[in-house]
CSV table of C-alpha atoms and ligand atoms in Angstrom, one decimal:
chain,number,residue,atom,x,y,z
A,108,UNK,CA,-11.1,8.9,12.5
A,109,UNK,CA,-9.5,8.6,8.8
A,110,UNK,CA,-5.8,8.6,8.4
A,111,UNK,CA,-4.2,8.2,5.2
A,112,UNK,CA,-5.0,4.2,4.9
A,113,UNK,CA,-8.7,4.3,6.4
A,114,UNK,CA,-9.8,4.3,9.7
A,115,UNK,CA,-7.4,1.8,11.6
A,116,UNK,CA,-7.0,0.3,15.6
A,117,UNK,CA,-7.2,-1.9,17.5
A,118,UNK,CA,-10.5,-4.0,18.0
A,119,UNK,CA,-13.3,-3.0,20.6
A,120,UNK,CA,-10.8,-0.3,21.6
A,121,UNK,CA,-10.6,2.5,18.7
A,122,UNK,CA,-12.1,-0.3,16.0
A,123,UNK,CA,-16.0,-1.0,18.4
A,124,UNK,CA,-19.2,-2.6,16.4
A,125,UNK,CA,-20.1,1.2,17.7
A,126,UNK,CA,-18.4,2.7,15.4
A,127,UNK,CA,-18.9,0.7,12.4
A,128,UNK,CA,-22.3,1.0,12.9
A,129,UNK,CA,-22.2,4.9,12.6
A,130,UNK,CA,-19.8,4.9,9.6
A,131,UNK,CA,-22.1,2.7,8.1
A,132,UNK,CA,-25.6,4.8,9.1
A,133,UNK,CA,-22.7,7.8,7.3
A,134,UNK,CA,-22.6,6.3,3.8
A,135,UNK,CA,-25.8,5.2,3.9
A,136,UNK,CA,-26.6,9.0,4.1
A,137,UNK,CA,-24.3,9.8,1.2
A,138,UNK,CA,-24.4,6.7,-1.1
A,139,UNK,CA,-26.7,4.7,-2.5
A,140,UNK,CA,-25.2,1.6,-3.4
A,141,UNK,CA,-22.5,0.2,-2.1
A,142,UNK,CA,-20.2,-3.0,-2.2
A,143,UNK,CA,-18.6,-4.8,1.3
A,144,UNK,CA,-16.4,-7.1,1.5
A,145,UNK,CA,-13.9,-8.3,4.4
A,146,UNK,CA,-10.4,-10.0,5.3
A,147,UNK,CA,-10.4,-13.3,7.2
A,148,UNK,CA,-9.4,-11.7,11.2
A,149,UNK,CA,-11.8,-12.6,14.4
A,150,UNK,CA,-13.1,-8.8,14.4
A,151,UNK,CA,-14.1,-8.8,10.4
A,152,UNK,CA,-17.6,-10.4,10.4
A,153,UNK,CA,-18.6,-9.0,13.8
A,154,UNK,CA,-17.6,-5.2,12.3
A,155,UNK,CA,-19.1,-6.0,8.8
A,156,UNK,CA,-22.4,-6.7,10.1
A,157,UNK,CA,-22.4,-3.8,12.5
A,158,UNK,CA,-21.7,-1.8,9.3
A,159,UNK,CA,-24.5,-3.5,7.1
A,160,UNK,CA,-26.8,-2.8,9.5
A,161,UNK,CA,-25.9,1.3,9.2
A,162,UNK,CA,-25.9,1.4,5.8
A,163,UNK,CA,-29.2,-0.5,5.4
A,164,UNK,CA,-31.1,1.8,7.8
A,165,UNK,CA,-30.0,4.6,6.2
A,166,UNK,CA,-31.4,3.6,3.2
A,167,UNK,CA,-28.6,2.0,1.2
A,168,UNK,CA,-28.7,-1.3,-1.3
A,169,UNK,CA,-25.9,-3.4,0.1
A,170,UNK,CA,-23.7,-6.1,-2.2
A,171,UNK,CA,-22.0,-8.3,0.3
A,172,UNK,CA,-19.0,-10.1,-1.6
A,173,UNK,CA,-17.7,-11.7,1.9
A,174,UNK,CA,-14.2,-13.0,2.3
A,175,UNK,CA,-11.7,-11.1,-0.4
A,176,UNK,CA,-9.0,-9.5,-0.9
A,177,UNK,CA,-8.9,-5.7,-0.8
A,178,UNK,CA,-8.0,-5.1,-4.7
A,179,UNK,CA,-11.1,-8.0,-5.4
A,180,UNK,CA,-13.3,-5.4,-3.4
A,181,UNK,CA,-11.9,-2.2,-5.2
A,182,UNK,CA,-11.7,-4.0,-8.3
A,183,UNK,CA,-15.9,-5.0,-7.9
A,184,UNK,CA,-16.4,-1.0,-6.8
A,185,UNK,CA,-16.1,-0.1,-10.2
A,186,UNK,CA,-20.4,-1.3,-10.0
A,187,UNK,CA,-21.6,0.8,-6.9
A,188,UNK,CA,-20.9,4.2,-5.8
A,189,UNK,CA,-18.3,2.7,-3.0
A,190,UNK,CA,-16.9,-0.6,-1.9
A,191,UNK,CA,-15.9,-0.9,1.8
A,192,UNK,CA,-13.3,-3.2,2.8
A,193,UNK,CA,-12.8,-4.7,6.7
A,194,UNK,CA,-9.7,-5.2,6.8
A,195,UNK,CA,-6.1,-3.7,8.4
A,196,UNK,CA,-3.9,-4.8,5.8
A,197,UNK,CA,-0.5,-6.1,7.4
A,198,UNK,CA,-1.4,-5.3,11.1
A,199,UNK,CA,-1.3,-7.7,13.2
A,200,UNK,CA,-4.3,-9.9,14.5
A,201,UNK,CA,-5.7,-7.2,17.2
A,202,UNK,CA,-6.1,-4.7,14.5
A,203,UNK,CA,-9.0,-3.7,12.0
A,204,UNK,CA,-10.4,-0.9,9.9
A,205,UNK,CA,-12.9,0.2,7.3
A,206,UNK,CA,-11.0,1.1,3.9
A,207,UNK,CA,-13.4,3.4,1.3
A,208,UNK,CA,-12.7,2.8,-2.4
A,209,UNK,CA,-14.5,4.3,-5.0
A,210,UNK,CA,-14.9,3.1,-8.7
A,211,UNK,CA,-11.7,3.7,-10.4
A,212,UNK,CA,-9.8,1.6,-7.3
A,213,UNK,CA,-8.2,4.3,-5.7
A,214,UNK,CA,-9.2,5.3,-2.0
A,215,UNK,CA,-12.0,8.1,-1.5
A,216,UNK,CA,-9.9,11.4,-1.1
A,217,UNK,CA,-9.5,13.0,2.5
A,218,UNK,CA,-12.1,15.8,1.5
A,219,UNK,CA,-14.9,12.2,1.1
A,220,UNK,CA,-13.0,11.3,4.4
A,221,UNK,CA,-14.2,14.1,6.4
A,222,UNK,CA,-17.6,14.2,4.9
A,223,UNK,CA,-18.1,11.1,6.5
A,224,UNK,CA,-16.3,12.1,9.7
A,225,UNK,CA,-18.7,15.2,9.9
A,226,UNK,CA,-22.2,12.8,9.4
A,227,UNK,CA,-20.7,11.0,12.2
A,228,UNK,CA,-19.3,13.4,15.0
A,229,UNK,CA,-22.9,16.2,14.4
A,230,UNK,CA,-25.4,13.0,14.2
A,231,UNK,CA,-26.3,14.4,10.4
A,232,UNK,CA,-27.6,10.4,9.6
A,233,UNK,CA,-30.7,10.1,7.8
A,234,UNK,CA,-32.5,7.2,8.8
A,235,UNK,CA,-35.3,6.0,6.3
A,236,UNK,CA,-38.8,4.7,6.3
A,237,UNK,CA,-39.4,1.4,7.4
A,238,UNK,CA,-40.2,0.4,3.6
A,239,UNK,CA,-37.4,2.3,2.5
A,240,UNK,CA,-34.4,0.4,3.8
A,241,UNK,CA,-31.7,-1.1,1.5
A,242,UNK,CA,-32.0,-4.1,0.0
A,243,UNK,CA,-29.2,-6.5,0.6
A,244,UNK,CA,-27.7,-9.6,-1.2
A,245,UNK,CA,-24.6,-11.5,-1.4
A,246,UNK,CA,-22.4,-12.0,-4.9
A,247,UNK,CA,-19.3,-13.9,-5.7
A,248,UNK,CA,-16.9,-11.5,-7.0
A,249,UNK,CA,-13.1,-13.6,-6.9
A,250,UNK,CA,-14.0,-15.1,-10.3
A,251,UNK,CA,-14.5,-11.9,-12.1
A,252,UNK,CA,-11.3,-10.2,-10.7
A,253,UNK,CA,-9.4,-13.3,-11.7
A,254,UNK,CA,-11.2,-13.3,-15.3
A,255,UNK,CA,-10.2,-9.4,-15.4
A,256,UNK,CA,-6.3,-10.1,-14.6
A,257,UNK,CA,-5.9,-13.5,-17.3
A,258,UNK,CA,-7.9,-11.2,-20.0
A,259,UNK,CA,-5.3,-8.6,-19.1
A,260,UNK,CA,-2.3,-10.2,-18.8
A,261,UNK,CA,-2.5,-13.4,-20.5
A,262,UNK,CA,-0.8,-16.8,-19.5
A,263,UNK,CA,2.9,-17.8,-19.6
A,264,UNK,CA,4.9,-20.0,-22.1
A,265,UNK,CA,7.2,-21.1,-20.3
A,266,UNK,CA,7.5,-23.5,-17.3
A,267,UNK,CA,7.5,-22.1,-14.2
A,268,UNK,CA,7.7,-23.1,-10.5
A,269,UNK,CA,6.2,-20.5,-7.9
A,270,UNK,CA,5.7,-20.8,-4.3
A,271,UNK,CA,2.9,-18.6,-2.6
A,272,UNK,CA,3.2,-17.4,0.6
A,273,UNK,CA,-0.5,-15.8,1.5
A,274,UNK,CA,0.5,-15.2,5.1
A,275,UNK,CA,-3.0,-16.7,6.2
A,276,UNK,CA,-4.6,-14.2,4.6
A,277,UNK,CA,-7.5,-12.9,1.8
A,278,UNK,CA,-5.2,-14.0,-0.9
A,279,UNK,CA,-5.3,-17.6,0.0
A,280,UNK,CA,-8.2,-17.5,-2.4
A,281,UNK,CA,-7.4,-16.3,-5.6
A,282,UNK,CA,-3.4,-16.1,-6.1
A,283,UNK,CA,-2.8,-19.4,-6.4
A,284,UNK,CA,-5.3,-20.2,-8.5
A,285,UNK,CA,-5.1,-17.4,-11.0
A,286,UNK,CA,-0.9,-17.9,-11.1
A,287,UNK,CA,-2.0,-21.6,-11.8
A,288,UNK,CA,-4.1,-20.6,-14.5
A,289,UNK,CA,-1.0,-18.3,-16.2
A,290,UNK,CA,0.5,-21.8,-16.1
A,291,UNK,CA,2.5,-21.8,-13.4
A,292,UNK,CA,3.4,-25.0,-11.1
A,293,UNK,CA,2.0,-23.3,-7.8
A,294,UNK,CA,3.5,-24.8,-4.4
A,295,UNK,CA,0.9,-22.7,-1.5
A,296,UNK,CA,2.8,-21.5,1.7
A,297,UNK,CA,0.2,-20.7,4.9
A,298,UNK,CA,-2.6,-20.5,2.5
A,299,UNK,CA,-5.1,-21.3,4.9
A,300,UNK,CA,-7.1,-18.3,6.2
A,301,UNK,CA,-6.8,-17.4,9.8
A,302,UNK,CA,-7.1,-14.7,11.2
A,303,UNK,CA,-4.5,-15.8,14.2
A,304,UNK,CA,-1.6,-15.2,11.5
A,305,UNK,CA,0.1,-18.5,12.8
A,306,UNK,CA,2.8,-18.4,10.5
A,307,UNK,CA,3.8,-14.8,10.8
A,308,UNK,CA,2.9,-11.1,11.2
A,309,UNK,CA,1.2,-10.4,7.8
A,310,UNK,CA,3.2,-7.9,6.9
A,311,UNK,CA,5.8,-8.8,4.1
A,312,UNK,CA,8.8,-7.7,5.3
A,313,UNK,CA,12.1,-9.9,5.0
A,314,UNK,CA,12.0,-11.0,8.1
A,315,UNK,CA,8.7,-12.3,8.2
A,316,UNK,CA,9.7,-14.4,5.1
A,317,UNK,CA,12.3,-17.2,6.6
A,318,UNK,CA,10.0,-20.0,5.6
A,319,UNK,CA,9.2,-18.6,1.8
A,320,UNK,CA,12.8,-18.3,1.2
A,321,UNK,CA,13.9,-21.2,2.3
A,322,UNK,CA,11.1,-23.0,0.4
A,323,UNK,CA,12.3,-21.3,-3.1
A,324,UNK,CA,15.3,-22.3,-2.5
A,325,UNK,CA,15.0,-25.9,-1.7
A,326,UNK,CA,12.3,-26.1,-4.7
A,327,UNK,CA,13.8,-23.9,-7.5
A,328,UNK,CA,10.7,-22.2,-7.5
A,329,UNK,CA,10.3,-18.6,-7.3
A,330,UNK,CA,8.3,-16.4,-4.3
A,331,UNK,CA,5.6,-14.2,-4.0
A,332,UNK,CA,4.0,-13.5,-0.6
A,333,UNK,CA,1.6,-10.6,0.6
A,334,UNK,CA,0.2,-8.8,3.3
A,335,UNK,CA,-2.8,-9.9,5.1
A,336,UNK,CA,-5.4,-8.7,2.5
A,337,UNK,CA,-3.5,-8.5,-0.7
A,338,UNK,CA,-2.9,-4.7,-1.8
A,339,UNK,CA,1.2,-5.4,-1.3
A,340,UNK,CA,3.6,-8.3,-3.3
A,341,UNK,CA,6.9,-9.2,-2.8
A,342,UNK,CA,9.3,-11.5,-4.4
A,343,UNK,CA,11.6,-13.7,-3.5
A,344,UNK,CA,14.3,-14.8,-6.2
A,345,UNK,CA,15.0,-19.1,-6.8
A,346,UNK,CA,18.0,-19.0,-4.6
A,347,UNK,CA,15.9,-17.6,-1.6
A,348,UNK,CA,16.8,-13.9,-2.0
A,349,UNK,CA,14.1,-11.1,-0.8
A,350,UNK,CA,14.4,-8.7,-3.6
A,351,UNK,CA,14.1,-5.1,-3.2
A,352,UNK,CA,11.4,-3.2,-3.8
A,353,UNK,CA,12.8,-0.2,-5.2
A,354,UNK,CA,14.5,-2.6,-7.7
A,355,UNK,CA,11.7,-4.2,-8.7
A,356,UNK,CA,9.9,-0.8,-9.1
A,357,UNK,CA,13.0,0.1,-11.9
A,358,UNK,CA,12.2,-3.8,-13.4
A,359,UNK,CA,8.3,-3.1,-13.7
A,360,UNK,CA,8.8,0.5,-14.5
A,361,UNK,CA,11.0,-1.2,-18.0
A,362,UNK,CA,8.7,-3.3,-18.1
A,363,UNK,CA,5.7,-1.4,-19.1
A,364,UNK,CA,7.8,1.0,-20.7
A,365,UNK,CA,6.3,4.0,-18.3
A,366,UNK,CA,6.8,7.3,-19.8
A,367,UNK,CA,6.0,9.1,-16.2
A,368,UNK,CA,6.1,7.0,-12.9
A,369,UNK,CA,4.9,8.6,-9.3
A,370,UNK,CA,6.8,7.0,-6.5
A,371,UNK,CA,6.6,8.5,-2.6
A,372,UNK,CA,9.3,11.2,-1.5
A,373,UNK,CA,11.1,8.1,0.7
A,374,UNK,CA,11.8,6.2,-2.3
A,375,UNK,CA,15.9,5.1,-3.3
A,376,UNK,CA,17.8,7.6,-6.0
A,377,UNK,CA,18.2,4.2,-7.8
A,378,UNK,CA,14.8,4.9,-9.1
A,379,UNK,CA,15.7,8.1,-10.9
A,380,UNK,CA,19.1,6.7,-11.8
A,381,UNK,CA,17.9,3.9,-13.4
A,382,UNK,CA,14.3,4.3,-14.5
A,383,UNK,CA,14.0,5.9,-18.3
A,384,UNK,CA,10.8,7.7,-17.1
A,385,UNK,CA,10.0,10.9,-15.6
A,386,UNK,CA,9.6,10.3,-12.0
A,387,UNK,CA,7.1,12.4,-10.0
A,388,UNK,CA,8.0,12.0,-6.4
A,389,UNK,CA,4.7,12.5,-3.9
A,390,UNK,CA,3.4,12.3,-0.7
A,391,UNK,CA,3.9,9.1,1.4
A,392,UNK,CA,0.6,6.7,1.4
A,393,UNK,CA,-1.1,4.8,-1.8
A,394,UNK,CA,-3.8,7.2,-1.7
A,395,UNK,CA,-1.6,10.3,-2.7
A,396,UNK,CA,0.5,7.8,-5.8
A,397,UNK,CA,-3.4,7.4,-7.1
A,398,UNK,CA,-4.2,11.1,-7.2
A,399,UNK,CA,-0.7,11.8,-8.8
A,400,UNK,CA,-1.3,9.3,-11.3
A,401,UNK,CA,-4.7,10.6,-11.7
A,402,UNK,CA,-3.9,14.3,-12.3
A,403,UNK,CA,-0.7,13.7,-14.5
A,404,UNK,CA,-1.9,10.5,-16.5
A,405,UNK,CA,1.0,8.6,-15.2
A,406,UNK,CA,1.7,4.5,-16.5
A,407,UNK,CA,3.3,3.5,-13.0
A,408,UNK,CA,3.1,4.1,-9.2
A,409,UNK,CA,4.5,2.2,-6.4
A,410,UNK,CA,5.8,2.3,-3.0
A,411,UNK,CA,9.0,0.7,-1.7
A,412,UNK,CA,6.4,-1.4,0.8
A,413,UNK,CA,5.5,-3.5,-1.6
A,414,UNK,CA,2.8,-1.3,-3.3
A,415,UNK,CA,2.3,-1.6,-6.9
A,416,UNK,CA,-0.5,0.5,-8.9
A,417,UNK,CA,-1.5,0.2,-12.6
A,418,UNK,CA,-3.5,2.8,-13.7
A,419,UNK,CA,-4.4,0.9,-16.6
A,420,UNK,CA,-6.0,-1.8,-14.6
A,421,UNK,CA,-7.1,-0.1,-11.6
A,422,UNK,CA,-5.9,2.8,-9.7
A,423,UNK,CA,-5.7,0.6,-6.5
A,424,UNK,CA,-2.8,-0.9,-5.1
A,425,UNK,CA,-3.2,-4.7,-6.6
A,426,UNK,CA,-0.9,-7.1,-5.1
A,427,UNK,CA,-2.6,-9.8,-7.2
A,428,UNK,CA,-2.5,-8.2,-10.3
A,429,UNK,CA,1.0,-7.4,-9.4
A,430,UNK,CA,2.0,-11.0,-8.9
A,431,UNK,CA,0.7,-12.2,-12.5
A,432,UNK,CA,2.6,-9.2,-13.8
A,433,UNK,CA,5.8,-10.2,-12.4
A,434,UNK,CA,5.0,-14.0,-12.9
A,435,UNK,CA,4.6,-12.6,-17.1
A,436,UNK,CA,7.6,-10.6,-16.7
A,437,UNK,CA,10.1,-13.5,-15.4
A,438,UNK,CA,8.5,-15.2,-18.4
A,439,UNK,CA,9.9,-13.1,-20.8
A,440,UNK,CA,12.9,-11.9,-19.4
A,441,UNK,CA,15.4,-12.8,-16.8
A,442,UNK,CA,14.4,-10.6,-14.6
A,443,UNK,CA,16.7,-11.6,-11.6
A,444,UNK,CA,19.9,-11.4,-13.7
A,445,UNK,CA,19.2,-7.5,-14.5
A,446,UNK,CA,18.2,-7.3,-11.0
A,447,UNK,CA,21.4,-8.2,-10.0
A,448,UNK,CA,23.2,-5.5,-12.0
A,449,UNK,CA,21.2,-2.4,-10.0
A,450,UNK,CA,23.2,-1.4,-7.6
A,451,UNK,CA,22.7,-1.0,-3.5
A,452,UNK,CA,23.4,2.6,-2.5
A,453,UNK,CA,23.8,2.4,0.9
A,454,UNK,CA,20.4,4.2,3.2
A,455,UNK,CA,19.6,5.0,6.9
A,456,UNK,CA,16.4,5.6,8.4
A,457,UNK,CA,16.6,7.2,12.2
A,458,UNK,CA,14.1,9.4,14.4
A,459,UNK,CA,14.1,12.0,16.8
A,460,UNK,CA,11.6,11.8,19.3
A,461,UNK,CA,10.1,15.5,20.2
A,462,UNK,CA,6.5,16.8,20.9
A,463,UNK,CA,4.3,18.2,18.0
A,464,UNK,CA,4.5,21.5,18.9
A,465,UNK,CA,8.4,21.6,19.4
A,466,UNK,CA,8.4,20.2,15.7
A,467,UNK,CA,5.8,22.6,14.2
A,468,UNK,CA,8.1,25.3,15.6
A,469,UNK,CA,12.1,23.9,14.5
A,470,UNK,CA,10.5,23.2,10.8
A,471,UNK,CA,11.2,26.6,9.2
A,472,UNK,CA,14.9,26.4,11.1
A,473,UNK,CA,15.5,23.0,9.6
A,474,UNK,CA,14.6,24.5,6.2
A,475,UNK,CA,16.7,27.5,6.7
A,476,UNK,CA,19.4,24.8,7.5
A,477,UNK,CA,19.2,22.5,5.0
A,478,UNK,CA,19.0,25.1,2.3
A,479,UNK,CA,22.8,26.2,3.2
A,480,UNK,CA,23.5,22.1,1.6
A,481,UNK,CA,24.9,22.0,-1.5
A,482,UNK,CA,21.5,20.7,-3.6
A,483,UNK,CA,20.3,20.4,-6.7
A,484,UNK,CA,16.5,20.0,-5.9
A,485,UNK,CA,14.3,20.4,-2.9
A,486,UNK,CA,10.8,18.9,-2.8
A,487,UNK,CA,8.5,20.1,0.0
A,488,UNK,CA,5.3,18.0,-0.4
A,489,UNK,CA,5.8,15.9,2.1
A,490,UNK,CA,8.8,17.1,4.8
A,491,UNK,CA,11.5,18.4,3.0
A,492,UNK,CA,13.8,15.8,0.5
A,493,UNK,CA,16.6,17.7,-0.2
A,494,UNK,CA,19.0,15.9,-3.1
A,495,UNK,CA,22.6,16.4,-4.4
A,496,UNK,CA,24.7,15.1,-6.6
A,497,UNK,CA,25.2,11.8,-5.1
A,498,UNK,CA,23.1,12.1,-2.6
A,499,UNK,CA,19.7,12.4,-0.5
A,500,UNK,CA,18.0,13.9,2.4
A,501,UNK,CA,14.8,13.5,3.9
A,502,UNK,CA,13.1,15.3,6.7
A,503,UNK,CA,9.6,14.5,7.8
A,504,UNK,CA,7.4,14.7,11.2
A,505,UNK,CA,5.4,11.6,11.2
A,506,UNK,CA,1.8,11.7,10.9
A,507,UNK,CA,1.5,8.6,13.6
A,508,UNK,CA,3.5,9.5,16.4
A,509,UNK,CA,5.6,12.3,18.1
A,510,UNK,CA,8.6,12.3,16.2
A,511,UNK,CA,10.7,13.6,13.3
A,512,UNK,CA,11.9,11.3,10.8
A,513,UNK,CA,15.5,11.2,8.6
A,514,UNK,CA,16.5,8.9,5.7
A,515,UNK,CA,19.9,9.5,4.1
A,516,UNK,CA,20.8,7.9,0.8
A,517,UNK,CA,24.0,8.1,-0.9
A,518,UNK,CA,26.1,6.1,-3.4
A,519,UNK,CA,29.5,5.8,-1.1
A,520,UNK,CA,28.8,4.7,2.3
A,521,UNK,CA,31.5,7.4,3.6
A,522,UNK,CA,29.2,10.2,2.4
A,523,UNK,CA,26.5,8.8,3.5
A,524,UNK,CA,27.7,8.5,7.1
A,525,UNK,CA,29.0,11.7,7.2
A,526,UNK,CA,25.6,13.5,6.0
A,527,UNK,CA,23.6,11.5,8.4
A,528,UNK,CA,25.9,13.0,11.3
A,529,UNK,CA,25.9,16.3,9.9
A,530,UNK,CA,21.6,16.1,9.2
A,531,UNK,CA,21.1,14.1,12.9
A,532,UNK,CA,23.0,17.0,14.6
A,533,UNK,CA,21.4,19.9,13.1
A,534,UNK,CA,17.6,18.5,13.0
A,535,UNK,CA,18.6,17.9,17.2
A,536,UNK,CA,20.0,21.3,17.4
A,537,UNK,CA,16.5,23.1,15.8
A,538,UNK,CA,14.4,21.1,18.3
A,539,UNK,CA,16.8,22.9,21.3
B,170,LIG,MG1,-2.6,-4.2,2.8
């Protein structure tokens, strides 16, 4: 049921009122109070209330905070013993999914996860006495998170143009109005919920962004947009460039002068070249940067997706919170003038398509055969990321479908070529 992001599918398919029901009559057996919330698609309501109705039975008090955004709901968790968001982040609009944070923000750990599972799959709910059944009532929790983030970050001195693309989503609520707050001139961009996604797939990805960057640069203004329920931010620059993620990941990493950063094994060498921090490199998925950060005390985490955690706000991913940090940062810096100094090392992503059990079995041969590189490090947390001098290697099965994944990085585009052929050739030759 759980994968590394919640439970996620497709709606009255894998995602039924069935199910939510039982997750809920689950953590109603475990916890005892417990925050909801939901994103603004056709399914949410109709899965939320399904899940109400478990929880209640089983003898949980129920906060409903309605339509958020998933860091308002882990950022409100820090109250109850769980929040629980409906939402499937940048899926499309046939998707949704129950998301479990607990109160520092970060999602419940795997071991949680299959607690859950277990209640569900052996029947273990409890349900209660009639006069024992949770209490429910509904709250307003936007205000607060917004009140959090100003008292945290502060407003801006200087003028500042932003546009906001909210990609119909559960930011449309509380972005622009907190970045207006800062001080910023705010122009909205498909800031009307819907759970359709008219404008776009809510996924921010560049090519779900033509309209944003053609706004910012026919208005000067600089662009943020996110995913469908806010745990991701990207920019876009004043002349209508997507920036990079793994750049802005060096910027905020400066920024908040991190001492030790923990970034996913997939993540650009420009990170480690660049960033004056130790970097901890970690298994792919938010949940996995939180527990890093966690157990080493870390200042930053983020994935290249868009994913930005600050521990010392919340150890969930907070797109929102990321947005005023980069609106403060711009403020005081020229941000896109250092950006342009990073440099591009060129990087190609590719898969192999094979069964599981054919990859279970060519694993330890691709090890054997990637050893024999000439390396300087090998991390095996995730896959195998093998780097050199100049370069990087990463091997990893997916956990979603039936193949094996490769991303080469290098700084000359020769090199990297010519280690993709090399990698693409063995890894096929193991799975003989
Ligand atoms: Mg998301």
């Amino acid at each position: 049921m759980f994968g590394t992001s919640g439970i996620r599918g497709v709606v009255n398919k894998e995602i039924t009122p069935e199910l939510a029901l039982k997750v809920g009559e689950a953590c109603g057996s475990i916890y005892e109070k417990v925050v909801v919330g939901n994103d603004p698609r056709t399914s949410s309501l109709m899965i939320k209330n399904a899940l109400i109705s478990g929880l209640l039975a089983c003898g949980a008090d129920v906060v409903d905070i309605g339509f958020v955004s998933t860091p308002t709901l882990a950022y409100s968790a820090k109250k109850y013993d769980v929040g629980m968001m409906i939402t499937a982040s940048h899926n499309p609009s046939q998707y949704n999914g129950i998301k479990i944070f607990k109160r520092d923000g970060s999602g419940i750990p795997l071991k949680e996860a299959r607690r859950i599972e277990e209640i569900v799959r052996e029947n273990k709910k409890r349900y209660v006495n009639w006069d024992e059944i949770g209490e429910y009532k509904k709250e307003e929790a936007t205000g607060e998170h917004i009140n959090g983030i100003l008292g945290d970050i502060g407003g801006i001195k200087n003028e500042m143009r932003v546009v906001v693309d909210c990609s119909n989503g559960a930011t449309s609520t509380i972005t622009p109005y907190l970045l207006r707050k800062m001080g910023c001139k705010v122009i909205t961009l498909n800031a009307q919920p819907d759970g359709y996604f008219p404008a776009h797939n809510p996924e921010p990805v560049e090519e779900n962004l033509q309209q944003l960057k053609s706004m910012c640069g026919a208005e000067d203004a600089i662009g943020i947009a996110h995913d469908c329920d806010g745990d991701r931010m990207v920019v876009v620059s004043n002349n209508g460039n997507y920036i990079e993620n793994d750049k802005l990941i060096v910027m905020f990493a400066k920024y908040v002068n991190a001492r030790k950063i923990v970034v996913p094994v997939d993540s650009s060498m420009v990170i480690d070249d660049y960033v004056d921090a130790e970097v901890i490199k970690t298994r792919v998925g938010d949940i996995f940067i939180s527990e890093m950060l966690k157990e080493i005390k870390g200042d930053f985490g983020a994935e290249a997706s868009g994913t930005w955690i600050f521990p010392s706000f919340s150890y969930c991913p907070d797109g929102i919170y990321a947005a005023a940090k980069f609106v403060k940062m711009t403020d005081e810096m020229d941000v896109f003038e250092e950006i342009r100094e990073l440099p591009s090392y060129p990087l190609k992503r590719g898969s192999i398509m094979a069964d599981r059990d054919k990859i279970k079995e060519a694993l330890s041969k691709i090890e054997e055969e990637i050893k024999k590189l000439d390396f300087v490090k090998l991390i095996d947390v995730d896959g195998l990321r093998v780097e050199m001098e100049d370069a990087w290697v990463l091997i990893r099965p997916s956990g979603t479908e039936p193949k094996i994944r490769i991303t080469v990085e290098a700084k000359e585009k020769n090199c990297m070529e010519e280690l993709w052929n090399d990698v693409f050739n063995m890894v096929k030759r193991c799975l003989k």
